[in-house]
Amino acid sequence: ESYYVKSGYGQETVEEINRESKKKFPSKSFGGLEIDLSPRDIISYAYFLKEVEYETQFKKDDVLFDGQKVAGFIADNEYQRENVKIIKYENDDKFIIKLQLKDKSDELILAKGYDMKNPQTVVEEVNKNNKKYLSTIGESDRFKAPKLHLDHNRDYVELINKYFQNKGFETYFIAQMFENIKFDMDEKGARVENEAAIVMTEAAMMEPEKPKNFILDEPYWVVMKRTDSENPYFILGVNNTELMETK
């Protein structure tokens, strides 16, 4: 229910994509495709939208990230702290937590202190430690996180004019290839929206311990996945305040 995919020939397919994707996802924020295709041109399109809410809304508050004050949210009472489940805790600078969602078929996981150039490492740690029953942060523990907003477009210029090797399509090359990504995470929940298109043109060819701090004030990972899958459908490395509302 979160996906729309379609491939086909010519302008008729572009019009079907625009009409059908908007009908299935009325809250789709990306505009319609503005692409003109000839009858023999091929388009392949994919759209994804997932919106999740925490079981209990967090409290809005300013937080620090890399020493700079930004807009964020915190766990301020016992109900909000119940939202925060500990997957793995080594110290205040290295931990993995899961934010409890209303819909248990999805998971939102935050990991701090892991190699920011290797997402596979944190995915493996999540899968190894993400047990069915996880402890909740304690009364003296703290949770703070910045609000995030990402609006990114990428054109895959390095693949433009590359020819296909698929049998029967050897005369086709990539004329356009792009991806749009939007991601928001705040005190209420998270929303991830993604679309990608490829246009192909035919060529003439547990013991008591001191309080823990789950404060995301340094680079960390955001991982979103289906509960029954080991592979995330969204992963984001937060390295700086570019995605945050600075104060």
Short mmCIF file of N, CA, C and O in Angstrom, two decimals, residues 147-238:
data_model
loop_
_atom_site.label_atom_id
_atom_site.label_comp_id
_atom_site.label_asym_id
_atom_site.label_seq_id
_atom_site.Cartn_x
_atom_site.Cartn_y
_atom_site.Cartn_z
N LYS A 147 14.78 17.85 15.22
CA LYS A 147 13.85 17.71 14.11
C LYS A 147 14.67 17.66 12.82
O LYS A 147 15.70 18.33 12.71
N LEU A 148 14.21 16.88 11.86
CA LEU A 148 14.93 16.73 10.60
C LEU A 148 14.02 17.08 9.43
O LEU A 148 12.83 16.75 9.43
N HIS A 149 14.60 17.72 8.42
CA HIS A 149 13.87 17.98 7.18
C HIS A 149 14.84 17.84 6.02
O HIS A 149 15.87 18.52 5.96
N LEU A 150 14.53 16.92 5.11
CA LEU A 150 15.35 16.68 3.93
C LEU A 150 14.48 16.84 2.70
O LEU A 150 13.39 16.28 2.61
N ASP A 151 14.96 17.62 1.74
CA ASP A 151 14.30 17.78 0.44
C ASP A 151 15.41 17.75 -0.60
O ASP A 151 16.11 18.74 -0.80
N HIS A 152 15.59 16.60 -1.24
CA HIS A 152 16.78 16.37 -2.06
C HIS A 152 16.40 15.85 -3.43
O HIS A 152 15.51 15.01 -3.57
N ASN A 153 17.08 16.36 -4.43
CA ASN A 153 16.93 15.87 -5.81
C ASN A 153 18.29 15.44 -6.32
O ASN A 153 19.28 16.14 -6.12
N ARG A 154 18.31 14.29 -6.97
CA ARG A 154 19.56 13.85 -7.59
C ARG A 154 19.31 13.43 -9.03
O ARG A 154 18.40 12.65 -9.31
N ASP A 155 20.11 13.97 -9.93
CA ASP A 155 20.14 13.53 -11.32
C ASP A 155 21.35 12.62 -11.49
O ASP A 155 22.48 13.01 -11.17
N TYR A 156 21.11 11.42 -12.00
CA TYR A 156 22.19 10.45 -12.15
C TYR A 156 22.91 10.70 -13.48
O TYR A 156 22.82 9.92 -14.43
N VAL A 157 23.64 11.82 -13.52
CA VAL A 157 24.29 12.23 -14.76
C VAL A 157 25.34 11.22 -15.22
O VAL A 157 25.64 11.11 -16.41
N GLU A 158 25.89 10.47 -14.25
CA GLU A 158 26.94 9.51 -14.62
C GLU A 158 26.40 8.34 -15.43
O GLU A 158 27.18 7.58 -16.03
N LEU A 159 25.05 8.17 -15.43
CA LEU A 159 24.47 7.06 -16.19
C LEU A 159 23.78 7.51 -17.48
O LEU A 159 23.34 6.66 -18.25
N ILE A 160 23.71 8.81 -17.70
CA ILE A 160 23.09 9.31 -18.93
C ILE A 160 23.90 8.85 -20.15
O ILE A 160 25.14 8.84 -20.12
N ASN A 161 23.18 8.45 -21.19
CA ASN A 161 23.75 7.97 -22.46
C ASN A 161 24.35 6.56 -22.36
O ASN A 161 24.98 6.10 -23.32
N LYS A 162 24.18 5.89 -21.23
CA LYS A 162 24.61 4.50 -21.13
C LYS A 162 23.60 3.60 -21.84
O LYS A 162 22.39 3.75 -21.66
N TYR A 163 24.09 2.63 -22.62
CA TYR A 163 23.22 1.73 -23.36
C TYR A 163 22.83 0.51 -22.53
O TYR A 163 23.59 0.07 -21.66
N PHE A 164 21.65 -0.02 -22.80
CA PHE A 164 21.18 -1.22 -22.13
C PHE A 164 21.76 -2.47 -22.79
O PHE A 164 22.07 -2.46 -23.99
N GLN A 165 21.90 -3.51 -21.99
CA GLN A 165 22.37 -4.79 -22.51
C GLN A 165 21.26 -5.84 -22.52
O GLN A 165 21.49 -6.98 -22.91
N ASN A 166 20.05 -5.43 -22.06
CA ASN A 166 18.93 -6.36 -22.06
C ASN A 166 18.61 -6.80 -23.49
O ASN A 166 18.54 -5.97 -24.40
N LYS A 167 18.38 -8.08 -23.66
CA LYS A 167 18.09 -8.62 -24.99
C LYS A 167 16.85 -7.96 -25.57
O LYS A 167 15.81 -7.88 -24.94
N GLY A 168 16.97 -7.46 -26.77
CA GLY A 168 15.86 -6.80 -27.43
C GLY A 168 15.83 -5.30 -27.21
O GLY A 168 15.06 -4.59 -27.85
N PHE A 169 16.67 -4.80 -26.28
CA PHE A 169 16.68 -3.37 -25.97
C PHE A 169 18.10 -2.78 -26.08
O PHE A 169 18.40 -1.75 -25.50
N GLU A 170 18.95 -3.45 -26.84
CA GLU A 170 20.34 -3.01 -26.94
C GLU A 170 20.48 -1.65 -27.61
O GLU A 170 21.51 -0.99 -27.46
N THR A 171 19.45 -1.22 -28.36
CA THR A 171 19.52 0.08 -29.03
C THR A 171 19.04 1.23 -28.14
O THR A 171 19.07 2.39 -28.56
N TYR A 172 18.59 0.91 -26.91
CA TYR A 172 18.09 1.94 -26.00
C TYR A 172 19.20 2.43 -25.08
O TYR A 172 20.04 1.64 -24.61
N PHE A 173 19.19 3.72 -24.79
CA PHE A 173 20.12 4.29 -23.82
C PHE A 173 19.33 5.14 -22.81
O PHE A 173 18.18 5.51 -23.06
N ILE A 174 19.94 5.41 -21.66
CA ILE A 174 19.30 6.20 -20.61
C ILE A 174 19.37 7.68 -20.99
O ILE A 174 20.46 8.26 -21.07
N ALA A 175 18.20 8.29 -21.20
CA ALA A 175 18.14 9.71 -21.55
C ALA A 175 17.97 10.58 -20.31
O ALA A 175 18.51 11.68 -20.23
N GLN A 176 17.21 10.09 -19.32
CA GLN A 176 17.02 10.79 -18.06
C GLN A 176 16.97 9.76 -16.93
O GLN A 176 16.46 8.67 -17.11
N MET A 177 17.50 10.14 -15.79
CA MET A 177 17.41 9.30 -14.60
C MET A 177 17.53 10.20 -13.38
O MET A 177 18.54 10.87 -13.20
N PHE A 178 16.48 10.24 -12.57
CA PHE A 178 16.51 11.14 -11.42
C PHE A 178 15.77 10.52 -10.24
O PHE A 178 15.01 9.56 -10.38
N GLU A 179 16.01 11.11 -9.07
CA GLU A 179 15.37 10.66 -7.84
C GLU A 179 15.08 11.87 -6.97
O GLU A 179 15.91 12.76 -6.85
N ASN A 180 13.89 11.91 -6.39
CA ASN A 180 13.50 12.95 -5.44
C ASN A 180 13.21 12.31 -4.09
O ASN A 180 12.50 11.30 -4.02
N ILE A 181 13.73 12.89 -3.03
CA ILE A 181 13.55 12.36 -1.68
C ILE A 181 13.12 13.47 -0.74
O ILE A 181 13.71 14.56 -0.75
N LYS A 182 12.09 13.20 0.06
CA LYS A 182 11.71 14.10 1.14
C LYS A 182 11.60 13.27 2.42
O LYS A 182 11.04 12.17 2.40
N PHE A 183 12.14 13.81 3.51
CA PHE A 183 12.05 13.12 4.80
C PHE A 183 11.89 14.15 5.89
O PHE A 183 12.59 15.16 5.93
N ASP A 184 10.93 13.92 6.78
CA ASP A 184 10.70 14.78 7.94
C ASP A 184 10.56 13.91 9.18
O ASP A 184 9.88 12.88 9.14
N MET A 185 11.20 14.33 10.27
CA MET A 185 11.05 13.65 11.54
C MET A 185 10.92 14.71 12.62
O MET A 185 11.78 15.60 12.74
N ASP A 186 9.82 14.67 13.40
CA ASP A 186 9.61 15.64 14.46
C ASP A 186 9.01 14.96 15.68
O ASP A 186 9.09 13.73 15.81
N GLU A 187 8.41 15.76 16.57
CA GLU A 187 7.88 15.22 17.83
C GLU A 187 6.65 14.33 17.63
O GLU A 187 6.29 13.58 18.53
N LYS A 188 6.04 14.36 16.45
CA LYS A 188 4.83 13.56 16.19
C LYS A 188 5.13 12.24 15.50
O LYS A 188 4.44 11.25 15.73
N GLY A 189 6.12 12.24 14.63
CA GLY A 189 6.42 11.03 13.88
C GLY A 189 7.37 11.33 12.73
O GLY A 189 8.17 12.26 12.79
N ALA A 190 7.26 10.52 11.66
CA ALA A 190 8.16 10.68 10.52
C ALA A 190 7.40 10.42 9.22
O ALA A 190 6.41 9.68 9.18
N ARG A 191 7.89 11.07 8.16
CA ARG A 191 7.30 10.91 6.83
C ARG A 191 8.43 10.82 5.83
O ARG A 191 9.29 11.69 5.77
N VAL A 192 8.44 9.75 5.03
CA VAL A 192 9.44 9.60 3.98
C VAL A 192 8.71 9.44 2.65
O VAL A 192 7.75 8.69 2.53
N GLU A 193 9.17 10.22 1.66
CA GLU A 193 8.55 10.22 0.34
C GLU A 193 9.67 10.16 -0.69
O GLU A 193 10.67 10.87 -0.58
N ASN A 194 9.50 9.30 -1.67
CA ASN A 194 10.57 9.08 -2.64
C ASN A 194 9.97 8.75 -4.00
O ASN A 194 9.00 8.00 -4.10
N GLU A 195 10.54 9.33 -5.04
CA GLU A 195 10.16 8.94 -6.40
C GLU A 195 11.41 8.88 -7.25
O GLU A 195 12.38 9.62 -7.02
N ALA A 196 11.39 7.98 -8.22
CA ALA A 196 12.51 7.83 -9.13
C ALA A 196 11.98 7.47 -10.50
O ALA A 196 10.97 6.79 -10.63
N ALA A 197 12.67 7.96 -11.52
CA ALA A 197 12.24 7.67 -12.90
C ALA A 197 13.46 7.48 -13.78
O ALA A 197 14.49 8.14 -13.61
N ILE A 198 13.31 6.56 -14.73
CA ILE A 198 14.31 6.34 -15.77
C ILE A 198 13.60 6.46 -17.11
O ILE A 198 12.57 5.81 -17.33
N VAL A 199 14.13 7.31 -17.98
CA VAL A 199 13.59 7.46 -19.33
C VAL A 199 14.61 6.88 -20.30
O VAL A 199 15.79 7.25 -20.27
N MET A 200 14.14 5.95 -21.14
CA MET A 200 15.01 5.26 -22.09
C MET A 200 14.59 5.61 -23.51
O MET A 200 13.43 5.47 -23.87
N THR A 201 15.56 6.08 -24.26
CA THR A 201 15.32 6.48 -25.64
C THR A 201 16.05 5.53 -26.58
O THR A 201 17.18 5.13 -26.31
N GLU A 202 15.40 5.21 -27.68
CA GLU A 202 15.99 4.31 -28.65
C GLU A 202 16.90 5.10 -29.57
O GLU A 202 16.52 6.12 -30.14
N ALA A 203 18.12 4.61 -29.70
CA ALA A 203 19.08 5.27 -30.58
C ALA A 203 18.95 4.69 -31.97
O ALA A 203 18.35 3.64 -32.19
N ALA A 204 19.58 5.41 -32.87
CA ALA A 204 19.63 4.80 -34.17
C ALA A 204 20.44 3.53 -33.96
O ALA A 204 20.56 2.74 -34.81
N MET A 205 20.72 3.33 -32.95
CA MET A 205 21.38 2.16 -32.33
C MET A 205 20.93 1.85 -30.82
O MET A 205 20.58 2.64 -30.27
N MET A 206 21.46 -6.58 32.61
CA MET A 206 20.97 -5.38 33.26
C MET A 206 21.10 -5.06 34.83
O MET A 206 20.27 -5.33 35.63
N GLU A 207 22.14 -4.44 35.24
CA GLU A 207 22.35 -4.03 36.66
C GLU A 207 22.15 -2.54 36.83
O GLU A 207 22.26 -1.79 35.86
N PRO A 208 21.83 -2.01 38.12
CA PRO A 208 21.66 -0.57 38.29
C PRO A 208 22.93 0.15 37.86
O PRO A 208 24.04 -0.29 38.15
N GLU A 209 22.76 1.22 37.14
CA GLU A 209 23.91 1.97 36.68
C GLU A 209 23.55 3.44 36.59
O GLU A 209 22.39 3.81 36.75
N LYS A 210 24.54 4.24 36.36
CA LYS A 210 24.29 5.68 36.29
C LYS A 210 23.34 5.99 35.13
O LYS A 210 23.25 5.22 34.17
N PRO A 211 22.62 7.09 35.22
CA PRO A 211 21.66 7.45 34.16
C PRO A 211 22.30 7.46 32.79
O PRO A 211 23.44 7.90 32.62
N LYS A 212 21.58 6.96 31.82
CA LYS A 212 22.06 6.94 30.44
C LYS A 212 21.54 8.16 29.70
O LYS A 212 20.44 8.63 29.97
N ASN A 213 22.32 8.65 28.78
CA ASN A 213 21.90 9.79 27.97
C ASN A 213 21.76 9.35 26.52
O ASN A 213 22.74 8.94 25.89
N PHE A 214 20.57 9.40 26.01
CA PHE A 214 20.31 9.07 24.62
C PHE A 214 20.10 10.39 23.87
O PHE A 214 18.99 10.71 23.44
N ILE A 215 21.17 11.14 23.74
CA ILE A 215 21.11 12.49 23.19
C ILE A 215 21.80 12.48 21.83
O ILE A 215 22.99 12.22 21.72
N LEU A 216 21.04 12.76 20.80
CA LEU A 216 21.56 12.71 19.44
C LEU A 216 22.17 14.05 19.08
O LEU A 216 21.62 14.83 18.29
N ASP A 217 23.34 14.32 19.66
CA ASP A 217 24.02 15.60 19.47
C ASP A 217 25.26 15.48 18.60
O ASP A 217 26.02 16.43 18.45
N GLU A 218 25.46 14.31 18.01
CA GLU A 218 26.57 14.06 17.10
C GLU A 218 26.04 13.20 15.96
O GLU A 218 24.91 12.71 16.03
N PRO A 219 26.82 13.03 14.88
CA PRO A 219 26.33 12.25 13.73
C PRO A 219 25.69 10.93 14.15
O PRO A 219 26.19 10.22 15.03
N TYR A 220 24.56 10.61 13.47
CA TYR A 220 23.82 9.38 13.80
C TYR A 220 23.05 8.92 12.58
O TYR A 220 22.93 9.60 11.58
N TRP A 221 22.53 7.70 12.68
CA TRP A 221 21.76 7.08 11.60
C TRP A 221 20.28 7.07 11.93
O TRP A 221 19.89 6.86 13.08
N VAL A 222 19.45 7.25 10.92
CA VAL A 222 18.01 7.03 11.00
C VAL A 222 17.70 5.83 10.11
O VAL A 222 18.03 5.84 8.92
N VAL A 223 17.10 4.79 10.68
CA VAL A 223 16.80 3.57 9.93
C VAL A 223 15.30 3.30 10.02
O VAL A 223 14.75 3.26 11.12
N MET A 224 14.63 3.12 8.89
CA MET A 224 13.21 2.76 8.88
C MET A 224 13.05 1.45 8.12
O MET A 224 13.60 1.28 7.02
N LYS A 225 12.32 0.52 8.69
CA LYS A 225 12.17 -0.80 8.09
C LYS A 225 10.85 -1.43 8.49
O LYS A 225 10.23 -1.03 9.47
N ARG A 226 10.44 -2.41 7.70
CA ARG A 226 9.30 -3.21 8.09
C ARG A 226 9.73 -4.14 9.22
O ARG A 226 10.87 -4.62 9.26
N THR A 227 8.84 -4.41 10.15
CA THR A 227 9.16 -5.24 11.30
C THR A 227 9.61 -6.63 10.87
O THR A 227 10.49 -7.24 11.49
N ASP A 228 9.00 -7.17 9.80
CA ASP A 228 9.30 -8.54 9.38
C ASP A 228 10.42 -8.61 8.34
O ASP A 228 10.60 -9.63 7.69
N SER A 229 11.18 -7.52 8.17
CA SER A 229 12.26 -7.52 7.18
C SER A 229 13.56 -7.06 7.82
O SER A 229 13.58 -6.22 8.71
N GLU A 230 14.67 -7.65 7.37
CA GLU A 230 15.98 -7.22 7.85
C GLU A 230 16.52 -6.05 7.04
O GLU A 230 17.49 -5.40 7.44
N ASN A 231 15.90 -5.76 5.90
CA ASN A 231 16.40 -4.71 5.02
C ASN A 231 15.59 -3.44 5.17
O ASN A 231 14.37 -3.46 5.01
N PRO A 232 16.22 -2.32 5.49
CA PRO A 232 15.48 -1.06 5.64
C PRO A 232 14.98 -0.54 4.31
O PRO A 232 15.59 -0.78 3.27
N TYR A 233 13.84 0.17 4.35
CA TYR A 233 13.38 0.85 3.14
C TYR A 233 13.85 2.30 3.11
O TYR A 233 13.71 2.97 2.10
N PHE A 234 14.42 2.78 4.22
CA PHE A 234 14.99 4.14 4.24
C PHE A 234 16.09 4.18 5.28
O PHE A 234 15.93 3.67 6.38
N ILE A 235 17.22 4.78 4.90
CA ILE A 235 18.30 4.97 5.86
C ILE A 235 18.97 6.30 5.55
O ILE A 235 19.20 6.64 4.39
N LEU A 236 19.22 7.08 6.61
CA LEU A 236 19.75 8.43 6.45
C LEU A 236 20.86 8.66 7.46
O LEU A 236 20.68 8.43 8.65
N GLY A 237 22.01 9.11 6.98
CA GLY A 237 23.11 9.50 7.87
C GLY A 237 23.04 10.99 8.14
O GLY A 237 23.11 11.80 7.21
N VAL A 238 22.88 11.37 9.40
CA VAL A 238 22.80 12.79 9.79
C VAL A 238 24.17 13.21 10.28
O VAL A 238 24.60 12.82 11.37
#
